[in-house]
Short mmCIF file of C-alpha atoms and ligand atoms in Angstrom, two decimals:
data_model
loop_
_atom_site.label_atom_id
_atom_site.label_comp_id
_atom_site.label_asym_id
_atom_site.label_seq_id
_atom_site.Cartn_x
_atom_site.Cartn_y
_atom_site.Cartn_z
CA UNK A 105 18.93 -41.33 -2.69
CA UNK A 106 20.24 -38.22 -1.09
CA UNK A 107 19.46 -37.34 2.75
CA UNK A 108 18.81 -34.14 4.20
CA UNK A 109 19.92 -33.46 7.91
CA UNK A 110 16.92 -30.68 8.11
CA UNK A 111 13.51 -32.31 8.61
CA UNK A 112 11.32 -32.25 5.65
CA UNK A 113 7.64 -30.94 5.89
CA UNK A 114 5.49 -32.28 3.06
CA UNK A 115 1.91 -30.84 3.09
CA UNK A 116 -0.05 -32.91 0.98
CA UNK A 117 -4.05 -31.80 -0.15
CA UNK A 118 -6.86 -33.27 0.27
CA UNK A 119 -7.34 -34.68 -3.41
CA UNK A 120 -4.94 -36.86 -2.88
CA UNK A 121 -6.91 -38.70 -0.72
CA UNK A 122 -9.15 -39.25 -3.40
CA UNK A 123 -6.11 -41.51 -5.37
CA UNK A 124 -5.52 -44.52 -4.12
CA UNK A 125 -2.61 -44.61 -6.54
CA UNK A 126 -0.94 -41.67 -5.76
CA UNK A 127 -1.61 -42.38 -2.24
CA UNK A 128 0.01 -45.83 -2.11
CA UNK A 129 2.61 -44.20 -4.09
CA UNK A 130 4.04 -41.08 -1.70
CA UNK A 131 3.91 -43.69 0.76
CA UNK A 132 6.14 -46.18 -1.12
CA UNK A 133 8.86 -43.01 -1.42
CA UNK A 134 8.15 -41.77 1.97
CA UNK A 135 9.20 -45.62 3.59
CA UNK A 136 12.58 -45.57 1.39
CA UNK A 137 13.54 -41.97 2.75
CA UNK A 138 12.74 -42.11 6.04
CA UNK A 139 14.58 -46.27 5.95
CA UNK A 140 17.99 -43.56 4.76
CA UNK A 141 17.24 -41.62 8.11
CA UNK A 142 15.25 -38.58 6.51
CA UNK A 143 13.46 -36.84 9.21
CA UNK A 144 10.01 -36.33 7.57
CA UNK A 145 6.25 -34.56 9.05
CA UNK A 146 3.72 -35.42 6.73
CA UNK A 147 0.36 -32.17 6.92
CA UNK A 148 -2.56 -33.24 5.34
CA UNK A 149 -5.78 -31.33 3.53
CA UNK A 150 -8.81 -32.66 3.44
CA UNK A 151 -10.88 -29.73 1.71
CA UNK A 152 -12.52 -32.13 -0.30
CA UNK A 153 -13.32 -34.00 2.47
CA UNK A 154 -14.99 -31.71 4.21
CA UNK A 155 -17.10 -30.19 1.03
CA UNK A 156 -18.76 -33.80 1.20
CA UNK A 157 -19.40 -34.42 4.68
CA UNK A 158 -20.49 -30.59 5.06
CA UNK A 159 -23.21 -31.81 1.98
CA UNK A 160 -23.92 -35.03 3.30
CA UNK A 161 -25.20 -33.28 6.42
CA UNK A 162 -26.98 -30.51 4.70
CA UNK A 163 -24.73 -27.73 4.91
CA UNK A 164 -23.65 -25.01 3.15
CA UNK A 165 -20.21 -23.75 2.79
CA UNK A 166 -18.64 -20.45 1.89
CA UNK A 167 -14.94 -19.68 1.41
CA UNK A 168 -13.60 -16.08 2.20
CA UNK A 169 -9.82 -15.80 -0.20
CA UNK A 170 -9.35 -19.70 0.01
CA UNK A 171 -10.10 -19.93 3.43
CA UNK A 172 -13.20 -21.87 5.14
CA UNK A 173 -15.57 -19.75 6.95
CA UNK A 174 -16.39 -22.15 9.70
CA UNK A 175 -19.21 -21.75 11.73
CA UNK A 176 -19.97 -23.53 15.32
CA UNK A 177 -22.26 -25.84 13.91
CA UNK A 178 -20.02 -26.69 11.04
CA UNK A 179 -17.18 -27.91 13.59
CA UNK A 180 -17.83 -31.29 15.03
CA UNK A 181 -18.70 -31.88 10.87
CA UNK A 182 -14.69 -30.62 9.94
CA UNK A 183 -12.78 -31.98 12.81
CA UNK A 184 -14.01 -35.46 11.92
CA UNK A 185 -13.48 -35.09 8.51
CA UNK A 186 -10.04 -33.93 9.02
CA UNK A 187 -8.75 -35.07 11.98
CA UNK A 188 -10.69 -38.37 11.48
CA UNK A 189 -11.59 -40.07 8.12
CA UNK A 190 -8.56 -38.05 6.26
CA UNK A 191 -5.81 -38.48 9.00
CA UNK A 192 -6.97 -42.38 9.03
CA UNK A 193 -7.22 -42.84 5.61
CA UNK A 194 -3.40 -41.98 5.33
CA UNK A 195 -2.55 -43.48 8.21
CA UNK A 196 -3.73 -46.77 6.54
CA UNK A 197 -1.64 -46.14 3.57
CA UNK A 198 1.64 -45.47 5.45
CA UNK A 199 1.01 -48.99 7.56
CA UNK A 200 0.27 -50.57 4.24
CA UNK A 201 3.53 -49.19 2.76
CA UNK A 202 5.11 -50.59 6.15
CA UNK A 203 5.75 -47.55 7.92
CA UNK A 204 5.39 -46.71 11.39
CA UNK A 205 3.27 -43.73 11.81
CA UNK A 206 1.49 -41.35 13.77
CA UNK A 207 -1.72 -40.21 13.63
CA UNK A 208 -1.91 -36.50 14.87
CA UNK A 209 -3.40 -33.00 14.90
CA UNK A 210 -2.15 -29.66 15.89
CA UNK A 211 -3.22 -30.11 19.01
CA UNK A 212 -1.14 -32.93 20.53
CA UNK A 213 2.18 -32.84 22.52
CA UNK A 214 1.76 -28.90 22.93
CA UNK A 215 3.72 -28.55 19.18
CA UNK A 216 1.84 -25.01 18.64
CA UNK A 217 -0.32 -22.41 20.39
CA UNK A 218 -3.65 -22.04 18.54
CA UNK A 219 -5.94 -18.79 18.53
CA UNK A 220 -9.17 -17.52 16.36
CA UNK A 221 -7.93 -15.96 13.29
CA UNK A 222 -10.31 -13.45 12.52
CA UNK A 223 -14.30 -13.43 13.81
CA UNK A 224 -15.20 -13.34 10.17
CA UNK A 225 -14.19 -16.61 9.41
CA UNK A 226 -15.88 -18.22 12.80
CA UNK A 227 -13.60 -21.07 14.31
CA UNK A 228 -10.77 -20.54 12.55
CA UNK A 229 -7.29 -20.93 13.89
CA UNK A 230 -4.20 -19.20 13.29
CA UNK A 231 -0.98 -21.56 15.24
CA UNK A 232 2.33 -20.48 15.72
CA UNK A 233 5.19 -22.57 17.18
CA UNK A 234 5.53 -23.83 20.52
CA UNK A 235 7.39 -27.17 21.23
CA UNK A 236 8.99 -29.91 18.82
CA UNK A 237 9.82 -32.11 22.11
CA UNK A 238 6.97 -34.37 20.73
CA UNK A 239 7.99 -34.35 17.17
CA UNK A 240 12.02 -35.40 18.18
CA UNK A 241 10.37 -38.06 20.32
CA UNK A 242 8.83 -39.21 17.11
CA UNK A 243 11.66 -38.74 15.35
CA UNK A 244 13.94 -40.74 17.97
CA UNK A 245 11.70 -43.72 17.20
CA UNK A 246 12.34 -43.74 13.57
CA UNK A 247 8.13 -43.19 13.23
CA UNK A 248 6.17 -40.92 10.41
CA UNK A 249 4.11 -37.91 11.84
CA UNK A 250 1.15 -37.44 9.95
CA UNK A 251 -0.47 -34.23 11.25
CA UNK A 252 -4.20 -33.02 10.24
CA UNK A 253 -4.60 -29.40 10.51
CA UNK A 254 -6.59 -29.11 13.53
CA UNK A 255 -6.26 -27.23 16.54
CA UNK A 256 -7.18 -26.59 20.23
CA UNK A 257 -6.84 -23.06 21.38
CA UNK A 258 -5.85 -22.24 25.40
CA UNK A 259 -10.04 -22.79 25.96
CA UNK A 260 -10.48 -25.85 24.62
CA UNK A 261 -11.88 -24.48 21.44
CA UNK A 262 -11.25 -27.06 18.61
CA UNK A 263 -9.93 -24.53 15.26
CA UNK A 264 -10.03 -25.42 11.27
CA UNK A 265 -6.43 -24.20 10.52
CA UNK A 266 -5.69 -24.38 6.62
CA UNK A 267 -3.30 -27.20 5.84
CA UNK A 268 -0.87 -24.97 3.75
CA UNK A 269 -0.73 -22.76 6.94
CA UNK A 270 -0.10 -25.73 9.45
CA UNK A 271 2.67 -26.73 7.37
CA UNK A 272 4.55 -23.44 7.41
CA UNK A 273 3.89 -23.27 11.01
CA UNK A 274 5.65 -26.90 11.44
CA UNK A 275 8.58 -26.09 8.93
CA UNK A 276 9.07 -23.09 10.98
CA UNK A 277 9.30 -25.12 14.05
CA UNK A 278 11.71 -27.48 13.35
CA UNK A 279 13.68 -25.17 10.84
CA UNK A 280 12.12 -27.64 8.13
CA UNK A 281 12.18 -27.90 4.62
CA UNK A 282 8.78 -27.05 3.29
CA UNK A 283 7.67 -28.65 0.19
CA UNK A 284 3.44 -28.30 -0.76
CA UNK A 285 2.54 -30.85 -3.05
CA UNK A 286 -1.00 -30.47 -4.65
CA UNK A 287 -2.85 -32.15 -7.47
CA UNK A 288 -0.80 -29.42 -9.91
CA UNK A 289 2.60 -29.83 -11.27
CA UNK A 290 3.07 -26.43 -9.68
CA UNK A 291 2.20 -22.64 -10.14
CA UNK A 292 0.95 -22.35 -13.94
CA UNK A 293 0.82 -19.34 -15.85
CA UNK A 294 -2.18 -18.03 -17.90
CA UNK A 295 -1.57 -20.87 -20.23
CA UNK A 296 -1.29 -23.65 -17.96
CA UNK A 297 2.36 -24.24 -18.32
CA UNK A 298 4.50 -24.58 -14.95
CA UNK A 299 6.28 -21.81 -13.75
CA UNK A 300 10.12 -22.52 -12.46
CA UNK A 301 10.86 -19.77 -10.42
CA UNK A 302 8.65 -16.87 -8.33
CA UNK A 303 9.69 -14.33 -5.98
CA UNK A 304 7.37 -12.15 -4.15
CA UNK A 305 6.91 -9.14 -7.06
CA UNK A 306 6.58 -11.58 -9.47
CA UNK A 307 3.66 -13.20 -7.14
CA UNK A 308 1.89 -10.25 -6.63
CA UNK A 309 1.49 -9.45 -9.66
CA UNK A 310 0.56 -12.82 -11.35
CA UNK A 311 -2.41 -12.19 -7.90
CA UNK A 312 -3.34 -9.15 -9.13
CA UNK A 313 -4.20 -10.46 -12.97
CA UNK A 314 -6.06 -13.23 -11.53
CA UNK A 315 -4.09 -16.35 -12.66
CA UNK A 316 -2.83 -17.41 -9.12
CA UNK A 317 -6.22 -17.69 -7.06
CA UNK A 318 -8.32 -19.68 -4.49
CA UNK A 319 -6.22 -22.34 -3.47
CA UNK A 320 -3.68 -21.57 -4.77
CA UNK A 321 -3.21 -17.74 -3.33
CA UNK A 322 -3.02 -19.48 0.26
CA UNK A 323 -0.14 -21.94 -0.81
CA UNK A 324 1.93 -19.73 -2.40
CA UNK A 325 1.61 -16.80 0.45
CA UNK A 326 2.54 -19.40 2.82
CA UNK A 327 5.40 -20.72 0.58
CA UNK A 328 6.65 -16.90 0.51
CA UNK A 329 6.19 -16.21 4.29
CA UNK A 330 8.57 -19.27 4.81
CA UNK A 331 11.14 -19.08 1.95
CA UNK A 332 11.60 -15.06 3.36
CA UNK A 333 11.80 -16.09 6.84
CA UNK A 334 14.61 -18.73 6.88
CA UNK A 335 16.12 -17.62 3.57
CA UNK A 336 15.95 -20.49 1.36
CA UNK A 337 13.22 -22.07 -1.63
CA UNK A 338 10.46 -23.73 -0.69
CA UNK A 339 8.76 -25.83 -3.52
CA UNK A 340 5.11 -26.53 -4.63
CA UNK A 341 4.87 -29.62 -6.86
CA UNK A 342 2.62 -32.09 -7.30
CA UNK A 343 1.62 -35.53 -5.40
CA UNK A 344 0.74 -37.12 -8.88
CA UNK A 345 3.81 -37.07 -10.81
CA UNK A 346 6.14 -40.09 -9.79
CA UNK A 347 8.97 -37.86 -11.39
CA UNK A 348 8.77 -35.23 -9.23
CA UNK A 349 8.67 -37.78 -6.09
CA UNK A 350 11.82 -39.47 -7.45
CA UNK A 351 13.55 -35.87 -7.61
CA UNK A 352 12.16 -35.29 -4.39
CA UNK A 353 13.35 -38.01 -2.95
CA UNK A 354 16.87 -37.58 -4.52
CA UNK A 355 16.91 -33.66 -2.92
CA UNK A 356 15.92 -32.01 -6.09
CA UNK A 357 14.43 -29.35 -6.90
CA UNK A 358 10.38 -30.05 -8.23
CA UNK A 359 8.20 -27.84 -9.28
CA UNK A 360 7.65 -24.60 -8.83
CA UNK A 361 10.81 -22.97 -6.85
CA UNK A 362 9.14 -20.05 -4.51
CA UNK A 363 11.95 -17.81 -3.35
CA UNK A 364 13.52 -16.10 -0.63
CA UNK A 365 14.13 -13.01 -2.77
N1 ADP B 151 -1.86 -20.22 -11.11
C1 ADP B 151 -2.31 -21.40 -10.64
N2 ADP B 151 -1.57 -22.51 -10.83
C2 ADP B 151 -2.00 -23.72 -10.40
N3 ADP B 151 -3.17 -23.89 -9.73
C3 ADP B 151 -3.94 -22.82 -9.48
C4 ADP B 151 -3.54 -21.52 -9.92
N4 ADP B 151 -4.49 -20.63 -9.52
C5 ADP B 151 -5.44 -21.33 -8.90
N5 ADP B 151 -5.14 -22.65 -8.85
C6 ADP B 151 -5.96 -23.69 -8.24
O1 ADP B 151 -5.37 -24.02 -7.00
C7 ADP B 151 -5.54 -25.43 -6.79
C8 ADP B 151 -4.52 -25.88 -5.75
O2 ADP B 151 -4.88 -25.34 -4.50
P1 ADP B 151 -5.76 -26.21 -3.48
O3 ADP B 151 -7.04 -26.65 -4.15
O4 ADP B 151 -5.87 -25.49 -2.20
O5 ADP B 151 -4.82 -27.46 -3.39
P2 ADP B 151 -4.54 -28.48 -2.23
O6 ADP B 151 -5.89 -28.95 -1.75
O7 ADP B 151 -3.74 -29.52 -2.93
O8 ADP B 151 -3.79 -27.74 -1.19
C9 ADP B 151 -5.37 -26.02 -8.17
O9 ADP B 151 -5.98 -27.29 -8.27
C10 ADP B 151 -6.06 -24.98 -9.04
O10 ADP B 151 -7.42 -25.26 -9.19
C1 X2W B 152 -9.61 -22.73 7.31
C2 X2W B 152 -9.58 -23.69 6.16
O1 X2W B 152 -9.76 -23.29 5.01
N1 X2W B 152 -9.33 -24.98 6.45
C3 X2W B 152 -9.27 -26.01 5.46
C4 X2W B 152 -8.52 -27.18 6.07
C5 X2W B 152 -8.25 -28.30 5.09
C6 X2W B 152 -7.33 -27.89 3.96
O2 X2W B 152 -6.59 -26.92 4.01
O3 X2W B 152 -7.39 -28.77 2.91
P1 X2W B 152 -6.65 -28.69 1.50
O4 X2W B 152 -5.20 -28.64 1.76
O5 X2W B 152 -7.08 -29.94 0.84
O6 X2W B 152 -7.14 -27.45 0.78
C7 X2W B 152 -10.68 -26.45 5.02
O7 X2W B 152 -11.61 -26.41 5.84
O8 X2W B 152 -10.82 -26.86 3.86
#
């Protein structure tokens, strides 16, 4: 099992919280790489999450390209969702897999500056990157990060921030490896089968036909934004395949490659 000397981010989605199996199982590969002395920041989802506490207390939700319009009253609802039962919930499956972890949100240890996005979407955040001191403190101690994607702006506003999003922000940060690992083996094509490779043209116009959507539009545009800015792949692949977590954990390639160029 290979190590990396740049700090891998793994964003993982919320349906994954939903599989105790494939939980226990990231977790089980997660404890062997970071015993070889990878450097790793887990970013969780939680949409799912979210759609059934926003249900359970009678509300509605709308979602403008991917994103969750997020009113005031909707807040408290998505920060505890989030930041609460989906942070805890894998927080409980890296103890049980004997790792040390943390706990986190955007907002701790001052790691990014937070702002409102755009007034059309209500409370959410947009973060950019301010400190890692907290993360190589983390880091120092040999401990897991796992970071929900909430945020506090400069008021004290708490901020839904999209997961895929938070995770660029943090690869950018620490000059990371990004990897986004959904419930999908990676981007499909029209007929479902994986794609290997995508650069930005190709992107746009797979967009433009309609096959990459919802979801899946936010990943990859935050997969581009990152692979352009430091010059290298990053990969989407999925949480559920135990082969792609081996190669992942060996430094392979998984997935769908997004890149630079
Ligand atoms: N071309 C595509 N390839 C794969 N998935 C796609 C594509 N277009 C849309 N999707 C949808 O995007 C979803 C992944 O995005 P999302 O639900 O945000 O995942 P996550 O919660 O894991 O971040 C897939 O489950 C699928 O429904
Ligand atoms: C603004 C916004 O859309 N926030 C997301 C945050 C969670 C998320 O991104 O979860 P997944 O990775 O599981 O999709 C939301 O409220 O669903």
């Amino acid at each position: 099992m290979s190590t990396s000397n740049k700090t891998l981010v793994i964003k993982v989605g919320g349906a994954l919280l939903q599989c105790e199996m494939g939980t226990d199982r990231l977790m089980g590969t997660l404890a062997k790489m970071i015993a070889r002395g990878q450097k790793i920041i887990l970013v969780h989802g939680g949409g799912c999450i979210v759609d059934e506490q926003l249900t359970a207390n009678g509300m509605e939700t709308e979602k403008l390209d991917g994103l969750r319009v997020t009113p005031a009253e909707q807040v408290p609802v998505i920060v505890g969702a989030l930041a609460g039962t989906a942070n805890k919930l894998l927080q409980a499956a890296a103890i049980k897999a004997g790792i040390s972890a943390i706990g986190m949100s955007l907002a701790d240890g001052d790691i990014v500056t937070a702002k409102i996005k755009d007034k059309k979407l209500g409370f959410v955040g947009e973060v950019s990157p301010k400190s890692a001191t907290y993360l190589e403190f983390i880091f120092s101690q040999a401990w897991l990060p796992i970071v929900s994607s909430i945020a506090i702006d400069g008021s004290g506003q708490q901020l839904n921030v999209n997961a895929d999003q938070a995770a660029t922000v943090l690869a950018k940060l620490v000059d990371g490896q990004l990897v986004l690992l959904s419930d999908v083996s990676g981007v499909l094509d029209g007929k479902g089968k994986l794609i290997k490779s995508l650069n930005r043209a190709q992107v746009a116009e797979l967009t433009h036909i309609g096959v990459i959507e919802k979801g899946m539009k936010v990943k990859v545009e935050a997969a581009l934004e990152v692979a352009e800015l430091m010059g290298q792949p990053v990969q989407v692949a999925s949480w559920r395949s135990a082969e792609q977590l081996l190669a992942l954990s060996n430094g392979q390639s998984v997935g769908t490659q997004i890149q630079p160029n």
